[in-house]
CSV table of C-alpha atoms in Angstrom, one decimal:
chain,number,residue,atom,x,y,z
A,7,UNK,CA,-12.9,-1.6,-9.2
A,8,UNK,CA,-12.8,-4.9,-11.2
A,9,UNK,CA,-15.5,-7.1,-10.6
A,10,UNK,CA,-15.1,-10.7,-10.6
A,11,UNK,CA,-17.9,-13.2,-11.3
A,12,UNK,CA,-17.7,-17.0,-11.0
A,13,UNK,CA,-19.7,-19.8,-12.1
A,14,UNK,CA,-21.5,-21.8,-11.0
A,15,UNK,CA,-21.9,-21.0,-7.4
A,16,UNK,CA,-22.1,-24.4,-6.6
A,17,UNK,CA,-21.1,-27.6,-8.1
A,18,UNK,CA,-21.7,-31.6,-7.6
A,19,UNK,CA,-19.1,-33.8,-9.6
A,20,UNK,CA,-18.6,-37.7,-9.3
A,21,UNK,CA,-15.2,-38.7,-7.9
A,22,UNK,CA,-13.0,-39.2,-10.9
A,23,UNK,CA,-14.9,-36.9,-13.0
A,24,UNK,CA,-13.9,-33.6,-14.4
A,25,UNK,CA,-15.0,-30.4,-12.5
A,26,UNK,CA,-14.8,-27.2,-14.3
A,27,UNK,CA,-15.3,-23.7,-12.6
A,28,UNK,CA,-15.4,-20.4,-14.7
A,29,UNK,CA,-14.3,-17.0,-13.6
A,30,UNK,CA,-15.2,-13.8,-15.3
A,31,UNK,CA,-13.3,-10.3,-15.0
A,32,UNK,CA,-15.2,-7.1,-15.6
A,33,UNK,CA,-12.2,-5.8,-17.5
A,34,UNK,CA,-8.9,-7.5,-18.8
A,35,UNK,CA,-6.6,-8.6,-16.3
A,36,UNK,CA,-3.9,-9.1,-19.2
A,37,UNK,CA,-0.9,-7.0,-18.7
A,38,UNK,CA,0.3,-6.1,-22.2
A,39,UNK,CA,3.9,-5.3,-21.2
A,40,UNK,CA,4.7,-8.7,-19.8
A,41,UNK,CA,1.7,-11.0,-21.6
A,42,UNK,CA,0.9,-12.0,-18.1
A,43,UNK,CA,-2.8,-12.5,-16.6
A,44,UNK,CA,-3.0,-11.1,-13.0
A,45,UNK,CA,-5.3,-13.9,-12.2
A,46,UNK,CA,-5.2,-16.5,-9.2
A,47,UNK,CA,-7.1,-19.3,-8.0
A,48,UNK,CA,-7.3,-20.4,-4.3
A,49,UNK,CA,-8.9,-23.5,-2.5
A,50,UNK,CA,-10.5,-23.1,1.0
A,51,UNK,CA,-11.6,-26.3,2.9
A,52,UNK,CA,-13.7,-25.7,6.1
A,53,UNK,CA,-11.9,-24.1,8.9
A,54,UNK,CA,-9.0,-23.5,7.1
A,55,UNK,CA,-7.4,-20.4,5.3
A,56,UNK,CA,-7.4,-20.2,1.6
A,57,UNK,CA,-4.5,-21.8,-0.1
A,58,UNK,CA,-3.0,-20.7,-3.4
A,59,UNK,CA,-3.5,-23.2,-6.4
A,60,UNK,CA,-2.7,-21.1,-9.5
A,61,UNK,CA,-1.2,-17.9,-10.3
A,62,UNK,CA,-0.5,-15.9,-13.7
A,63,UNK,CA,-4.0,-17.8,-14.8
A,64,UNK,CA,-1.9,-21.2,-15.5
A,65,UNK,CA,1.2,-21.5,-13.3
A,66,UNK,CA,0.6,-23.9,-10.6
A,67,UNK,CA,2.1,-23.5,-7.2
A,68,UNK,CA,4.6,-25.5,-6.0
A,69,UNK,CA,3.2,-28.9,-4.6
A,70,UNK,CA,-0.5,-28.5,-5.8
A,71,UNK,CA,-1.4,-31.8,-7.9
A,72,UNK,CA,-1.3,-31.8,-11.7
A,73,UNK,CA,-5.0,-32.5,-11.9
A,74,UNK,CA,-5.5,-28.8,-11.3
A,75,UNK,CA,-5.2,-26.6,-14.3
A,76,UNK,CA,-5.8,-22.9,-14.9
A,77,UNK,CA,-6.7,-21.5,-18.4
A,78,UNK,CA,-7.9,-18.5,-20.0
A,79,UNK,CA,-6.9,-14.8,-20.9
A,80,UNK,CA,-8.2,-11.3,-20.9
A,81,UNK,CA,-11.5,-11.5,-19.1
A,82,UNK,CA,-12.4,-15.3,-19.3
A,83,UNK,CA,-10.8,-18.1,-17.2
A,84,UNK,CA,-11.3,-21.7,-15.9
A,85,UNK,CA,-10.1,-23.8,-13.4
A,86,UNK,CA,-10.3,-27.6,-14.1
A,87,UNK,CA,-9.9,-30.4,-11.8
A,88,UNK,CA,-9.2,-33.3,-14.2
A,89,UNK,CA,-10.2,-36.5,-11.8
A,90,UNK,CA,-12.0,-35.1,-8.6
A,91,UNK,CA,-10.7,-36.6,-5.4
A,92,UNK,CA,-12.4,-36.5,-2.0
A,93,UNK,CA,-9.7,-34.0,-0.8
A,94,UNK,CA,-10.8,-31.5,-3.3
A,95,UNK,CA,-14.1,-30.7,-1.7
A,96,UNK,CA,-13.8,-27.1,-0.8
A,97,UNK,CA,-14.7,-23.6,-2.0
A,98,UNK,CA,-12.7,-22.2,-4.9
A,99,UNK,CA,-12.0,-18.3,-5.4
A,100,UNK,CA,-10.7,-16.5,-8.3
A,101,UNK,CA,-8.7,-13.3,-7.6
A,102,UNK,CA,-7.5,-10.5,-9.9
A,103,UNK,CA,-4.1,-8.8,-8.5
A,104,UNK,CA,-4.0,-6.6,-11.8
A,105,UNK,CA,-5.2,-3.6,-9.9
A,106,UNK,CA,-5.9,-2.5,-6.4
A,107,UNK,CA,-8.2,-3.2,-4.8
A,108,UNK,CA,-7.5,-6.9,-5.3
A,109,UNK,CA,-10.7,-8.7,-6.0
A,110,UNK,CA,-12.3,-12.0,-5.3
A,111,UNK,CA,-15.1,-13.8,-7.1
A,112,UNK,CA,-17.9,-14.7,-4.7
A,113,UNK,CA,-16.6,-18.5,-4.7
A,114,UNK,CA,-17.5,-21.8,-6.1
A,115,UNK,CA,-18.6,-24.6,-3.6
A,116,UNK,CA,-17.4,-28.0,-5.1
A,117,UNK,CA,-18.9,-31.3,-3.5
A,118,UNK,CA,-19.1,-34.9,-4.3
A,119,UNK,CA,-22.2,-36.1,-6.1
B,7,UNK,CA,8.9,-23.2,8.7
B,8,UNK,CA,7.0,-20.3,6.9
B,9,UNK,CA,4.4,-19.2,9.0
B,10,UNK,CA,2.0,-16.2,9.6
B,11,UNK,CA,0.3,-15.9,13.0
B,12,UNK,CA,-2.4,-13.5,13.7
B,13,UNK,CA,-3.6,-12.2,17.1
B,14,UNK,CA,-5.7,-9.2,18.7
B,15,UNK,CA,-9.0,-10.4,17.7
B,16,UNK,CA,-12.0,-10.6,20.0
B,17,UNK,CA,-15.4,-9.1,20.7
B,18,UNK,CA,-15.8,-5.4,20.7
B,19,UNK,CA,-18.7,-3.0,20.9
B,20,UNK,CA,-19.9,-0.9,17.8
B,21,UNK,CA,-17.7,2.5,17.8
B,22,UNK,CA,-14.9,0.8,19.5
B,23,UNK,CA,-11.3,0.0,18.3
B,24,UNK,CA,-9.1,-3.1,18.2
B,25,UNK,CA,-5.4,-3.6,17.1
B,26,UNK,CA,-4.5,-6.9,15.3
B,27,UNK,CA,-1.1,-8.1,14.9
B,28,UNK,CA,0.6,-10.7,12.6
B,29,UNK,CA,3.8,-12.3,13.4
B,30,UNK,CA,5.7,-13.6,10.5
B,31,UNK,CA,8.7,-16.2,10.7
B,32,UNK,CA,10.8,-18.6,8.4
B,33,UNK,CA,11.2,-15.9,5.6
B,34,UNK,CA,12.6,-12.3,5.0
B,35,UNK,CA,9.6,-10.3,6.1
B,36,UNK,CA,10.9,-7.0,4.9
B,37,UNK,CA,11.2,-8.4,1.3
B,38,UNK,CA,7.4,-8.8,1.0
B,39,UNK,CA,4.1,-6.6,0.4
B,40,UNK,CA,1.8,-7.4,3.2
B,41,UNK,CA,-2.0,-7.5,3.4
B,42,UNK,CA,-4.9,-7.9,5.5
B,43,UNK,CA,-7.9,-9.9,4.1
B,44,UNK,CA,-11.1,-10.7,5.8
B,45,UNK,CA,-13.9,-13.1,5.6
B,46,UNK,CA,-17.5,-12.5,7.2
B,47,UNK,CA,-18.9,-15.5,8.7
B,48,UNK,CA,-20.2,-17.8,5.9
B,49,UNK,CA,-19.2,-15.4,3.3
B,50,UNK,CA,-16.5,-14.7,0.6
B,51,UNK,CA,-12.9,-13.1,0.7
B,52,UNK,CA,-12.8,-9.3,0.8
B,53,UNK,CA,-9.2,-7.6,0.7
B,54,UNK,CA,-8.8,-4.9,3.3
B,55,UNK,CA,-5.3,-3.2,3.2
B,56,UNK,CA,-1.9,-3.7,1.7
B,57,UNK,CA,1.3,-2.1,2.9
B,58,UNK,CA,4.7,-2.2,0.9
B,59,UNK,CA,7.9,-3.8,1.7
B,60,UNK,CA,9.3,-0.7,3.5
B,61,UNK,CA,5.8,0.4,4.9
B,62,UNK,CA,5.9,3.8,2.8
B,63,UNK,CA,3.0,3.0,0.6
B,64,UNK,CA,-0.3,2.0,1.7
B,65,UNK,CA,-3.7,1.4,0.1
B,66,UNK,CA,-7.0,0.5,1.6
B,67,UNK,CA,-10.4,-0.9,0.7
B,68,UNK,CA,-13.1,1.9,0.5
B,69,UNK,CA,-15.2,0.1,3.1
B,70,UNK,CA,-12.4,0.7,5.8
B,71,UNK,CA,-10.5,3.8,4.4
B,72,UNK,CA,-10.2,6.6,7.1
B,73,UNK,CA,-11.1,3.9,10.0
B,74,UNK,CA,-8.2,1.1,9.6
B,75,UNK,CA,-4.6,1.6,9.5
B,76,UNK,CA,-2.0,-0.9,8.3
B,77,UNK,CA,1.5,-0.7,9.5
B,78,UNK,CA,4.5,-2.8,9.8
B,79,UNK,CA,7.9,-3.2,12.0
B,80,UNK,CA,10.3,-5.0,9.9
B,81,UNK,CA,12.6,-5.2,13.0
B,82,UNK,CA,10.0,-7.4,14.8
B,83,UNK,CA,9.0,-9.1,11.8
B,84,UNK,CA,5.2,-7.9,12.4
B,85,UNK,CA,2.3,-6.6,10.5
B,86,UNK,CA,-0.6,-4.4,12.2
B,87,UNK,CA,-3.9,-3.5,11.7
B,88,UNK,CA,-5.3,-0.8,13.7
B,89,UNK,CA,-9.1,-0.7,13.5
B,90,UNK,CA,-11.2,2.2,14.9
B,91,UNK,CA,-14.9,3.1,14.7
B,92,UNK,CA,-15.6,-0.4,14.2
B,93,UNK,CA,-19.1,-1.4,12.8
B,94,UNK,CA,-21.2,-4.7,12.7
B,95,UNK,CA,-20.2,-5.1,9.2
B,96,UNK,CA,-16.5,-5.4,10.4
B,97,UNK,CA,-17.3,-8.8,11.7
B,98,UNK,CA,-15.1,-11.2,10.2
B,99,UNK,CA,-11.9,-13.2,10.2
B,100,UNK,CA,-8.9,-11.3,9.5
B,101,UNK,CA,-6.3,-13.0,7.4
B,102,UNK,CA,-2.7,-11.8,7.2
B,103,UNK,CA,-1.5,-12.4,3.9
B,104,UNK,CA,2.0,-12.3,2.1
B,105,UNK,CA,2.4,-11.2,-1.6
B,106,UNK,CA,5.8,-11.0,-3.4
B,107,UNK,CA,7.0,-9.2,-6.3
B,108,UNK,CA,4.5,-11.2,-8.3
B,109,UNK,CA,1.5,-9.8,-6.2
B,110,UNK,CA,-0.5,-13.1,-5.8
B,111,UNK,CA,-1.1,-14.2,-2.3
B,112,UNK,CA,1.3,-17.3,-1.4
B,113,UNK,CA,1.0,-17.4,2.2
B,114,UNK,CA,-2.0,-17.0,4.5
B,115,UNK,CA,-2.1,-17.2,8.3
B,116,UNK,CA,-4.9,-18.8,10.0
B,117,UNK,CA,-6.8,-15.8,10.8
B,118,UNK,CA,-8.1,-14.1,14.0
B,119,UNK,CA,-12.1,-13.5,14.6
B,120,UNK,CA,-13.1,-9.9,15.2
B,121,UNK,CA,-16.8,-9.8,16.5
B,122,UNK,CA,-18.5,-6.2,16.8
B,123,UNK,CA,-21.4,-6.6,18.7
B,124,UNK,CA,-23.3,-4.8,21.7
């Protein structure tokens, strides 16, 4: 199984500042035949199901604000929130869908400083 | 309106069984792979099982293999999870999730809580 490791486990950022969450996979999730990284990011607010933010490592889902940016390739990935808003308080998960079983990172809790 | 609505959760004793259902609406159910993902209280996300569009291919997490069965009825736009030999560690919110040909999880239900306790 591919192990996904996020860092940090929790993060406190001031409103309007940048937040950066990292995700590392135990093996590459880059599929060479189509040059796509099978990596997604989800946001989960308290009492709600997860919501897809980013897929193919850097493609923003429809309706997701452009302050959310995904980057990286191979085994190292980053989710960046360029200017933190109050509504961004949530737990963020990365996920690989390169191979079954799909696996998630342990989550990063993002709070306001 | 795109929607997945889970039902069937509840409290069950260890060793017992439960069948979850997920009703899909607002999209062509038979075009999508469907998954169950669970989340233990206060914990992270764990993928449980997947079924292909026509139900011919299924995969399971090792933690549930041999105990859980995923199935679907495309005529009823419904996904199921039959859970047998339940253990305390199966206690979680179970989410019904859609993935298209691109495989990422683009639509989630609100979940149904399964509590295994004596």
